[in-house]
Coordinates of C-alpha atoms and ligand atoms in Angstrom, one line a residue:
M1 CA 0.0 0.0 0.0
K2 CA 2.8 2.3 1.0
K3 CA 4.7 1.5 -2.1
A4 CA 1.7 2.0 -4.4
L5 CA 1.1 5.4 -2.8
S6 CA 4.7 6.5 -3.4
V7 CA 4.6 5.4 -7.0
L8 CA 1.4 7.3 -7.4
L9 CA 3.0 10.4 -5.8
A10 CA 6.0 10.2 -8.1
A11 CA 3.7 10.0 -11.1
C12 CA 1.8 13.0 -9.9
V13 CA 5.0 15.0 -9.5
L14 CA 6.1 14.0 -13.0
I15 CA 2.8 14.9 -14.6
S16 CA 2.5 18.2 -12.8
A17 CA 6.1 19.0 -13.8
L18 CA 5.2 18.3 -17.5
L19 CA 2.0 20.3 -17.2
C20 CA 3.6 23.5 -15.8
G21 CA 6.5 23.1 -18.3
C22 CA 9.1 23.1 -15.6
Q23 CA 12.5 22.2 -17.0
S24 CA 13.9 19.9 -14.4
N25 CA 17.3 20.0 -16.0
Y26 CA 17.5 23.8 -15.8
S27 CA 20.4 25.0 -13.7
D28 CA 20.3 28.6 -12.7
P29 CA 23.7 30.3 -13.5
T30 CA 23.2 32.8 -10.7
D31 CA 23.0 30.1 -8.1
S32 CA 26.5 28.6 -8.9
L33 CA 28.5 31.8 -9.4
K34 CA 30.5 33.3 -6.6
V35 CA 29.6 36.7 -5.3
N36 CA 32.4 39.2 -5.4
Q37 CA 32.6 41.8 -2.6
S38 CA 33.3 45.2 -4.0
T39 CA 36.5 46.9 -2.8
D40 CA 36.3 50.0 -4.9
K41 CA 33.8 52.8 -5.4
Y42 CA 31.4 50.9 -7.5
R43 CA 28.4 50.1 -5.2
N44 CA 24.7 49.4 -5.0
F45 CA 23.7 52.2 -2.7
Y46 CA 20.6 52.5 -0.6
E47 CA 19.2 55.9 0.4
I48 CA 17.9 56.0 4.0
F49 CA 15.7 58.9 5.1
V50 CA 16.8 58.6 8.7
G51 CA 13.7 59.8 10.5
S52 CA 11.5 57.4 8.6
F53 CA 13.4 54.1 8.6
E54 CA 13.3 52.4 11.9
D55 CA 12.5 53.8 15.4
S56 CA 14.5 52.0 18.2
N57 CA 13.1 53.8 21.2
E58 CA 9.4 54.3 20.3
D59 CA 9.5 58.1 20.3
G60 CA 8.0 58.1 16.8
I61 CA 11.2 59.2 15.1
G62 CA 13.5 56.8 13.1
D63 CA 17.0 56.8 14.5
I64 CA 20.6 55.5 14.1
P65 CA 20.2 52.5 16.5
G66 CA 17.1 51.7 14.4
I67 CA 19.3 51.6 11.3
I68 CA 21.8 49.4 13.0
S69 CA 19.0 46.9 14.0
K70 CA 18.1 46.7 10.3
L71 CA 21.5 46.2 8.8
D72 CA 21.1 42.5 8.5
Y73 CA 18.1 43.2 6.2
L74 CA 20.4 45.3 4.0
N75 CA 23.6 43.2 4.1
D76 CA 24.4 40.6 6.7
G77 CA 28.1 40.7 5.9
D78 CA 28.2 37.2 4.5
P79 CA 28.3 37.1 0.7
S80 CA 27.3 33.4 0.7
T81 CA 23.9 34.1 2.2
G82 CA 21.0 35.4 0.2
D83 CA 18.6 36.4 2.9
D84 CA 19.7 40.1 2.7
L85 CA 19.2 42.7 0.0
G86 CA 23.0 42.7 -0.6
I87 CA 23.5 46.5 -1.0
D88 CA 27.0 47.6 -0.2
G89 CA 26.6 51.4 0.1
I90 CA 24.4 53.5 2.3
W91 CA 23.6 57.2 1.9
L92 CA 22.0 58.8 5.0
T93 CA 20.0 61.9 4.7
P94 CA 21.3 64.7 7.1
I95 CA 22.0 63.5 10.6
M96 CA 23.4 66.7 12.1
P97 CA 21.5 68.8 14.7
S98 CA 18.8 70.8 13.0
P99 CA 15.4 72.3 13.8
S100 CA 13.6 70.6 11.0
Y101 CA 12.4 67.0 10.6
H102 CA 14.4 66.6 7.4
K103 CA 17.6 68.3 8.7
Y104 CA 18.6 69.9 5.5
D105 CA 19.2 73.1 7.5
V106 CA 22.2 72.3 9.7
E107 CA 22.6 74.1 13.1
N108 CA 25.8 72.3 14.1
Y109 CA 28.0 70.4 11.7
F110 CA 29.9 68.6 14.4
G111 CA 27.3 66.4 16.0
I112 CA 24.3 64.1 15.7
D113 CA 20.8 65.4 16.2
D114 CA 19.7 64.0 19.6
R115 CA 16.4 62.8 18.1
F116 CA 18.6 60.4 15.9
G117 CA 21.0 59.3 18.6
T118 CA 24.5 60.1 19.7
L119 CA 28.0 60.2 18.1
D120 CA 28.7 56.9 19.9
D121 CA 25.6 55.4 18.1
F122 CA 27.0 56.8 14.8
D123 CA 30.5 55.4 15.4
K124 CA 28.9 52.0 16.1
L125 CA 26.9 52.3 12.8
V126 CA 30.1 53.0 10.9
K127 CA 31.8 50.1 12.4
E128 CA 28.9 47.7 11.7
C129 CA 28.7 48.9 8.1
H130 CA 32.4 48.5 7.5
K131 CA 32.3 45.0 9.1
R132 CA 29.7 44.1 6.4
G133 CA 31.7 45.7 3.5
I134 CA 29.2 48.6 3.3
K135 CA 30.5 52.1 2.4
L136 CA 28.6 54.7 4.4
I137 CA 28.2 58.2 3.0
I138 CA 26.4 61.1 4.7
D139 CA 24.5 64.0 3.3
M140 CA 26.7 67.1 3.4
V141 CA 24.7 70.4 3.1
L142 CA 27.2 73.1 2.1
N143 CA 25.0 75.5 0.1
H144 CA 23.2 76.8 3.2
S145 CA 22.9 76.3 7.0
S146 CA 20.0 76.9 9.3
N147 CA 19.2 80.4 10.3
T148 CA 19.7 79.1 13.9
H149 CA 23.4 78.3 13.1
P150 CA 25.4 80.3 15.8
L151 CA 27.6 82.0 13.1
F152 CA 24.6 83.3 11.3
E153 CA 22.8 84.4 14.4
H154 CA 26.0 86.3 15.4
A155 CA 26.3 87.8 12.0
C156 CA 22.8 89.1 12.2
K157 CA 23.2 90.5 15.7
D158 CA 25.5 93.4 14.7
I159 CA 23.5 94.2 11.6
L160 CA 20.4 94.7 13.8
L161 CA 22.1 96.4 16.8
K162 CA 25.0 98.3 15.2
K163 CA 23.8 98.5 11.5
K164 CA 27.1 97.0 10.4
L165 CA 28.7 93.8 9.3
N166 CA 30.9 91.9 11.8
S167 CA 33.6 89.3 10.8
D168 CA 31.1 86.4 10.9
A169 CA 29.0 88.0 8.2
K170 CA 31.7 87.1 5.7
Y171 CA 30.8 83.4 6.1
F172 CA 27.4 84.1 4.4
E173 CA 26.0 85.7 1.3
I174 CA 25.0 88.9 3.2
E175 CA 25.1 92.3 1.5
K176 CA 23.6 95.7 1.8
Y177 CA 21.1 96.5 -1.0
K178 CA 19.4 99.7 -1.9
D179 CA 16.4 97.9 -3.2
N180 CA 15.1 94.4 -2.4
P181 CA 17.3 92.2 -4.6
G182 CA 14.5 89.7 -5.2
D183 CA 12.7 86.5 -4.2
N184 CA 15.9 84.5 -3.5
Y185 CA 16.9 86.9 -0.8
T186 CA 15.6 87.6 2.7
E187 CA 16.0 90.9 4.6
I188 CA 17.7 90.8 8.0
G189 CA 17.1 94.5 8.7
N190 CA 18.6 97.9 8.0
G191 CA 18.9 97.2 4.3
Y192 CA 21.0 94.0 4.7
Y193 CA 19.8 90.9 2.9
Y194 CA 21.0 87.3 2.7
E195 CA 20.8 84.9 -0.2
S196 CA 18.2 82.2 0.5
N197 CA 17.3 80.2 -2.6
F198 CA 15.4 77.5 -0.7
S199 CA 13.8 79.3 2.3
P200 CA 14.3 82.2 4.7
H201 CA 15.3 79.4 7.2
M202 CA 18.3 78.5 5.0
P203 CA 20.9 81.3 4.7
E204 CA 23.5 80.5 2.1
W205 CA 27.2 80.2 2.8
N206 CA 29.7 82.4 1.0
L207 CA 31.6 79.6 -0.7
S208 CA 34.4 81.9 -1.9
A209 CA 35.3 83.2 1.5
K210 CA 38.6 81.8 2.9
K211 CA 37.1 81.4 6.4
T212 CA 34.1 79.4 5.1
R213 CA 36.6 77.1 3.4
E214 CA 38.6 76.7 6.5
Y215 CA 35.5 75.9 8.4
F216 CA 34.4 73.4 5.8
K217 CA 37.8 71.7 5.9
E218 CA 37.3 71.2 9.7
I219 CA 33.9 69.6 9.1
A220 CA 35.3 67.3 6.4
R221 CA 38.2 66.3 8.7
F222 CA 35.8 65.6 11.6
W223 CA 33.6 63.2 9.6
L224 CA 36.2 61.6 7.3
K225 CA 39.0 61.2 9.8
E226 CA 37.5 61.2 13.3
H227 CA 34.3 59.4 12.4
D228 CA 35.5 57.3 9.5
V229 CA 32.7 58.0 7.0
D230 CA 33.5 57.0 3.4
G231 CA 32.3 60.1 1.8
F232 CA 29.5 62.6 1.2
R233 CA 26.4 63.1 -0.9
L234 CA 26.6 66.8 -1.7
D235 CA 23.3 68.6 -1.5
A236 CA 22.1 71.3 -3.9
T237 CA 25.4 71.8 -5.8
K238 CA 23.4 73.6 -8.5
Y239 CA 23.1 76.6 -6.1
Y240 CA 26.9 76.8 -5.3
S241 CA 27.3 79.3 -8.1
N242 CA 26.3 82.9 -7.8
K243 CA 27.7 86.3 -8.6
H244 CA 30.6 85.8 -6.2
T245 CA 31.3 82.1 -6.6
D246 CA 32.1 79.7 -9.4
G247 CA 30.4 76.6 -8.0
A248 CA 32.6 74.3 -10.1
E249 CA 35.7 75.9 -8.8
F250 CA 34.4 75.4 -5.2
L251 CA 33.6 71.8 -5.8
K252 CA 37.1 71.2 -7.3
W253 CA 38.6 72.7 -4.2
Y254 CA 36.4 70.7 -1.9
Y255 CA 37.0 67.3 -3.5
A256 CA 40.8 67.8 -3.7
M257 CA 40.8 69.0 0.0
A258 CA 38.8 65.9 1.1
Q259 CA 41.0 63.6 -0.9
K260 CA 44.0 64.8 1.1
I261 CA 42.2 63.8 4.3
K262 CA 41.0 60.4 2.9
P263 CA 42.5 59.4 -0.5
D264 CA 39.7 57.0 -1.4
V265 CA 36.8 59.4 -0.4
Y266 CA 33.7 58.9 -2.5
M267 CA 31.4 61.8 -3.4
V268 CA 28.1 62.0 -5.3
G269 CA 26.7 65.4 -6.2
E270 CA 23.1 66.4 -6.4
N271 CA 23.0 68.7 -9.4
W272 CA 19.3 68.7 -10.3
T273 CA 19.7 69.8 -13.9
G274 CA 19.8 68.4 -17.4
N275 CA 22.4 66.1 -18.9
A276 CA 24.6 68.9 -20.3
E277 CA 25.1 70.6 -17.0
I278 CA 25.7 67.3 -15.2
Q279 CA 28.3 66.2 -17.7
E280 CA 30.1 69.6 -17.2
M281 CA 30.2 69.1 -13.4
Y282 CA 32.3 66.0 -13.8
K283 CA 35.3 68.3 -14.6
T284 CA 35.4 69.0 -10.9
G285 CA 36.8 65.6 -10.1
V286 CA 33.8 64.6 -8.0
D287 CA 33.3 60.8 -8.6
S288 CA 29.5 60.8 -9.2
F289 CA 26.5 62.9 -10.0
F290 CA 23.0 61.7 -10.0
A291 CA 21.7 61.2 -13.5
F292 CA 18.4 63.2 -13.1
G293 CA 17.8 63.1 -16.8
F294 CA 17.0 59.4 -16.8
A295 CA 15.1 59.3 -13.5
N296 CA 11.5 59.8 -12.5
S297 CA 8.2 59.2 -14.4
T298 CA 9.5 61.0 -17.4
G299 CA 12.9 59.4 -17.5
G300 CA 14.1 56.9 -20.1
F301 CA 14.0 53.7 -17.9
V302 CA 10.3 53.9 -16.9
N303 CA 9.3 55.2 -20.3
A304 CA 10.9 52.3 -22.0
V305 CA 8.9 49.8 -19.8
R306 CA 5.7 51.7 -20.4
V307 CA 5.9 51.8 -24.2
Q308 CA 7.7 48.4 -24.4
N309 CA 10.3 49.9 -26.6
Q310 CA 13.6 51.4 -25.6
Q311 CA 13.1 54.6 -27.7
N312 CA 16.9 55.4 -28.0
L313 CA 17.6 54.8 -24.4
V314 CA 20.9 53.1 -25.1
K315 CA 22.0 55.8 -27.5
S316 CA 21.4 58.5 -24.9
L317 CA 23.1 56.5 -22.1
Q318 CA 26.1 55.9 -24.4
K319 CA 26.3 59.6 -25.3
F320 CA 26.0 60.6 -21.6
E321 CA 28.6 58.1 -20.6
R322 CA 31.0 59.2 -23.3
K323 CA 30.8 62.9 -22.3
T324 CA 31.0 62.3 -18.5
K325 CA 34.1 60.0 -19.0
A326 CA 35.7 62.6 -21.3
N327 CA 35.4 65.1 -18.5
N328 CA 36.5 62.7 -15.7
K329 CA 38.0 59.4 -16.7
N330 CA 37.0 58.0 -13.3
A331 CA 33.4 59.2 -13.6
I332 CA 30.8 56.9 -12.0
N333 CA 27.4 57.8 -13.3
S334 CA 24.7 57.3 -10.6
Y335 CA 21.3 56.1 -11.7
F336 CA 18.1 56.0 -9.7
L337 CA 14.3 55.9 -10.2
S338 CA 13.2 58.4 -7.5
N339 CA 14.5 59.9 -4.3
H340 CA 13.2 61.8 -1.2
D341 CA 12.4 64.9 -3.3
Q342 CA 10.3 63.0 -5.9
I343 CA 7.1 61.0 -6.2
R344 CA 7.9 57.4 -5.2
S345 CA 8.8 55.2 -8.2
A346 CA 6.1 52.7 -7.3
N347 CA 3.4 55.4 -7.8
F348 CA 4.4 56.1 -11.4
N349 CA 5.1 52.4 -12.0
K350 CA 1.5 51.5 -11.0
T351 CA 0.5 51.5 -14.7
V352 CA 3.1 48.9 -15.5
G353 CA 2.3 46.6 -12.6
L354 CA 4.6 44.3 -10.6
T355 CA 6.4 42.8 -13.6
G356 CA 6.9 46.2 -15.2
T357 CA 8.2 47.6 -11.9
K358 CA 10.7 44.7 -11.9
M359 CA 11.7 45.6 -15.5
A360 CA 12.3 49.2 -14.5
A361 CA 14.6 48.0 -11.8
A362 CA 16.5 45.7 -14.1
L363 CA 16.9 48.5 -16.7
Y364 CA 18.4 51.2 -14.4
M365 CA 20.5 48.9 -12.2
L366 CA 22.3 47.1 -15.0
V367 CA 23.6 50.3 -16.6
P368 CA 27.4 50.8 -15.9
G369 CA 27.8 53.0 -12.8
N370 CA 26.3 53.1 -9.4
S371 CA 22.6 52.5 -8.6
Y372 CA 20.7 54.2 -5.8
I373 CA 17.7 52.4 -4.3
Y374 CA 15.4 54.8 -2.3
Y375 CA 14.4 52.9 0.9
G376 CA 11.1 51.1 0.2
E377 CA 11.6 51.1 -3.6
E378 CA 12.7 47.5 -3.3
I379 CA 9.2 46.5 -1.9
G380 CA 7.3 48.9 -4.2
M381 CA 6.2 51.2 -1.5
T382 CA 3.8 53.9 -2.7
Q383 CA 2.9 57.3 -1.2
D384 CA -0.2 59.5 -0.8
T385 CA -0.1 61.8 -3.8
T386 CA -3.3 63.7 -2.9
A387 CA -1.6 65.4 0.1
E388 CA 0.7 68.4 -0.4
G389 CA 4.2 68.2 1.1
D390 CA 7.5 66.5 0.8
E391 CA 6.8 64.5 4.0
Y392 CA 4.6 62.2 1.9
K393 CA 7.5 61.2 -0.2
R394 CA 9.3 60.2 3.0
A395 CA 6.7 58.0 4.7
P396 CA 7.8 55.3 7.2
M397 CA 9.4 52.2 5.8
I398 CA 6.8 49.4 5.9
W399 CA 8.6 46.4 7.4
D400 CA 5.5 44.5 8.0
S401 CA 2.2 45.4 6.3
E402 CA 0.3 43.6 9.1
N403 CA 2.0 45.5 11.8
L404 CA 2.3 49.1 10.5
P405 CA 5.1 51.4 11.7
E406 CA 4.2 54.1 14.3
I407 CA 6.8 56.6 13.1
K408 CA 5.3 60.1 12.8
V409 CA 6.9 62.2 10.1
N410 CA 4.1 64.7 10.6
D411 CA 0.8 64.6 12.4
K412 CA -1.3 64.1 9.3
L413 CA 0.8 61.4 7.7
T414 CA -0.2 57.9 8.7
S415 CA 0.9 54.6 7.3
D416 CA -1.7 52.3 5.8
E417 CA -1.7 49.0 4.0
S418 CA -2.4 50.7 0.6
Q419 CA 1.2 52.1 0.7
A420 CA 2.5 48.5 0.5
P421 CA 0.6 47.2 -2.5
Y422 CA 2.9 44.2 -2.8
G423 CA 3.2 43.7 1.0
G424 CA 5.8 44.8 3.4
A425 CA 9.4 43.6 3.6
A426 CA 8.3 40.7 5.9
Q427 CA 5.6 39.6 3.5
Q428 CA 7.9 39.6 0.4
K429 CA 10.9 38.0 2.0
G430 CA 11.4 34.5 0.6
N431 CA 8.5 34.8 -1.9
K432 CA 10.2 34.1 -5.3
N433 CA 7.7 36.2 -7.1
S434 CA 8.2 39.3 -5.0
L435 CA 9.8 42.6 -6.0
L436 CA 12.2 42.3 -3.0
E437 CA 13.5 39.0 -4.2
F438 CA 13.9 40.4 -7.7
Y439 CA 16.0 43.3 -6.4
K440 CA 18.1 40.9 -4.4
R441 CA 18.7 38.9 -7.6
I442 CA 19.7 42.0 -9.6
I443 CA 22.2 42.9 -6.9
K444 CA 23.6 39.4 -6.8
V445 CA 23.9 39.4 -10.6
K446 CA 25.8 42.7 -10.4
N447 CA 28.2 41.4 -7.7
Q448 CA 28.8 38.2 -9.7
N449 CA 29.6 40.2 -12.8
P450 CA 31.7 43.2 -11.8
E451 CA 32.0 44.2 -15.4
I452 CA 28.4 45.5 -15.5
A453 CA 29.0 48.4 -13.1
R454 CA 32.6 49.1 -14.1
G455 CA 32.3 48.6 -17.9
T456 CA 31.8 51.0 -20.7
I457 CA 28.9 50.7 -23.1
T458 CA 30.7 49.9 -26.4
S459 CA 27.8 49.2 -28.7
E460 CA 24.0 49.0 -28.9
L461 CA 22.1 45.9 -29.8
T462 CA 18.9 46.3 -31.7
F463 CA 16.8 43.8 -33.7
A464 CA 14.8 45.0 -36.7
S465 CA 12.4 42.1 -36.4
A466 CA 11.7 42.6 -32.6
P467 CA 11.4 46.3 -31.5
S468 CA 10.7 45.2 -27.8
V469 CA 14.2 43.6 -27.6
F470 CA 17.3 45.7 -27.1
G471 CA 20.6 45.7 -25.3
Y472 CA 24.2 46.7 -25.2
N473 CA 27.7 45.4 -24.9
V474 CA 29.8 46.5 -22.0
E475 CA 33.6 46.1 -21.8
Y476 CA 35.9 46.1 -18.8
N477 CA 39.5 45.1 -18.7
G478 CA 39.2 43.2 -22.0
K479 CA 36.1 41.3 -20.9
K480 CA 32.9 41.7 -22.8
L481 CA 29.3 41.1 -21.6
S482 CA 26.1 41.5 -23.5
I483 CA 23.0 42.7 -21.6
I484 CA 19.8 42.2 -23.4
H485 CA 16.2 42.9 -22.4
N486 CA 12.8 41.9 -23.8
L487 CA 10.3 44.7 -22.8
S488 CA 7.3 42.9 -24.3
K489 CA 4.6 42.2 -21.6
T490 CA 3.2 39.3 -23.4
E491 CA 5.5 38.0 -26.2
T492 CA 8.3 35.4 -26.0
V493 CA 10.7 36.7 -28.7
T494 CA 13.4 34.9 -30.6
V495 CA 16.1 37.1 -32.1
E496 CA 19.1 36.1 -34.2
G497 CA 22.6 37.4 -34.0
D498 CA 26.2 36.5 -33.1
F499 CA 25.7 36.2 -29.4
P500 CA 28.2 35.3 -26.7
Q501 CA 27.2 31.7 -25.7
E502 CA 27.4 31.6 -21.9
I503 CA 24.3 32.7 -20.0
R504 CA 25.8 34.4 -17.0
A505 CA 22.5 35.4 -15.5
E506 CA 18.9 35.8 -16.3
L507 CA 16.2 37.9 -14.7
V508 CA 12.7 37.0 -15.7
A509 CA 10.0 39.4 -14.3
S510 CA 7.2 36.9 -14.8
N511 CA 8.8 34.1 -12.9
G512 CA 6.9 33.1 -9.8
E513 CA 3.2 32.7 -9.3
D514 CA 0.7 33.9 -11.8
E515 CA -2.7 35.4 -10.8
N516 CA -4.1 31.9 -10.3
G517 CA -1.3 30.8 -8.0
N518 CA 0.3 28.6 -10.6
I519 CA 4.1 28.5 -10.6
V520 CA 5.4 30.0 -13.8
T521 CA 9.0 29.4 -14.8
N522 CA 10.1 31.0 -18.0
H523 CA 13.7 30.8 -19.0
V524 CA 16.0 32.4 -21.5
K525 CA 17.3 30.0 -24.2
S526 CA 20.5 30.5 -26.2
E527 CA 21.2 28.1 -29.1
S528 CA 23.9 29.0 -31.5
T529 CA 22.7 32.2 -33.3
K530 CA 19.2 32.2 -31.7
L531 CA 18.3 33.8 -28.4
T532 CA 14.8 33.3 -27.0
L533 CA 13.6 35.7 -24.3
P534 CA 10.4 35.3 -22.3
P535 CA 8.1 38.3 -21.8
Q536 CA 9.8 41.0 -19.6
S537 CA 13.1 39.4 -19.2
T538 CA 16.8 40.2 -19.1
V539 CA 19.8 38.1 -19.9
V540 CA 23.5 38.7 -19.3
L541 CA 25.7 36.8 -21.8
A542 CA 29.5 36.3 -21.8
E543 CA 32.0 34.6 -24.1
K544 CA 32.6 31.0 -23.0
Ligands
CA601 CA1 13.5 57.1 17.9
CA602 CA1 24.5 38.0 2.6
CA603 CA1 24.4 79.3 -2.9

């Protein structure tokens, strides 16, 4: 009886395998390849909005001990385990004492805001990151301070009391004007105004003044040397230039100065402009700038997924890369879908669904350079877009959609299940079909194939017979890889060409469960000159 049952069971297993089309002889190349730990500046970064990530002491504000407690989720430090996301770079939004919740108006550049923790907590975070091979960079806000910064308060004091400038006024863009100089200025009193492009709470530093530069040097030394951070994300570099300052000259000075303190310092600049201006900024020597032109709902990555056709995406990436590398041979372009100032990517990806969201991730993360995941992007977190205010772009991370976070970014903002349409991190973990597992896989593929991040796009791959299929070759140290995507939502497409024969990795967005709960396993096939790609899939090929 027992034997008959087991024969019957074996037959059932065989029949169901045949029915679902599973290829029992399929071996996943990504499973067998070793993961390389990065030792250079090429990283998969993760942006953490500190106050919204994890609250360790239940005061309603995310904090540094909270981040430490979640490091195992980000990277457990063991390259052989796949439980963690696998990122190897973290960018923290500002952590220094500041009156605002976002802390982009710094009051004291030499400390940690007590709502986030202490310097000891911070040192512990740095140590834990380094133990896991993670580079930690912090937001450095050098365009402006808070109007509660003691140097600014002192500068204003004499203007109000003595109607004149004291020596601290030189730190800032303070001047006497006959008439109101315009909207980008705020009056202190007695005809004196300060530059304030963002808000009257944010007086701008005089970046040409010798004393400002001395002060900034001390700040850089404090964080890079005394607290061992690996670098900075430079806020609002677009506003460095004004009638007194050449912003590029300032950046060049700043980067070279920091390099003397820490030779392998890494910096990424926020220059929220078009490609032409960003390319130009690479002449400063700064390693990276965010590629705003490709990001967001209007950028090339998401657009390609939406229309199921790349629409010259590779040509524009190649052109961008060529120019940035001409201006700085060590340029590392930094790609992202959205950040703390933009509508969350899952909101604008709603129209393309879960598989389209996976495709968007595969497109932007497999381009040479660094990728930046905004916390929650890896689980497809959405935001309330009916409410006004940046806070809504910075809602609490949803670790568990059945046990929502109690972080309070503002009084009106609450977390609800609708912000985790694919479930929280806990719900997605281990589910093969989830966005989280897909992100893990992309990162694993990148770590196994270091040429992807470090290479140069040498040629575009297009197929006249199949407009939904496209790709590019990347080369690094004499090694060549081909990265090819099929953007079609429904069609399995076969293309012909002289392809490298080894499948190094495949990423198939539709793998997992379909709407009826059936297991779907589609695979890429490569046979001599024919390459077959399932709907919404990506393959990385190499010469054998
Ligand atoms: Ca807290
Ligand atoms: Ca691991
Ligand atoms: Ca400025």
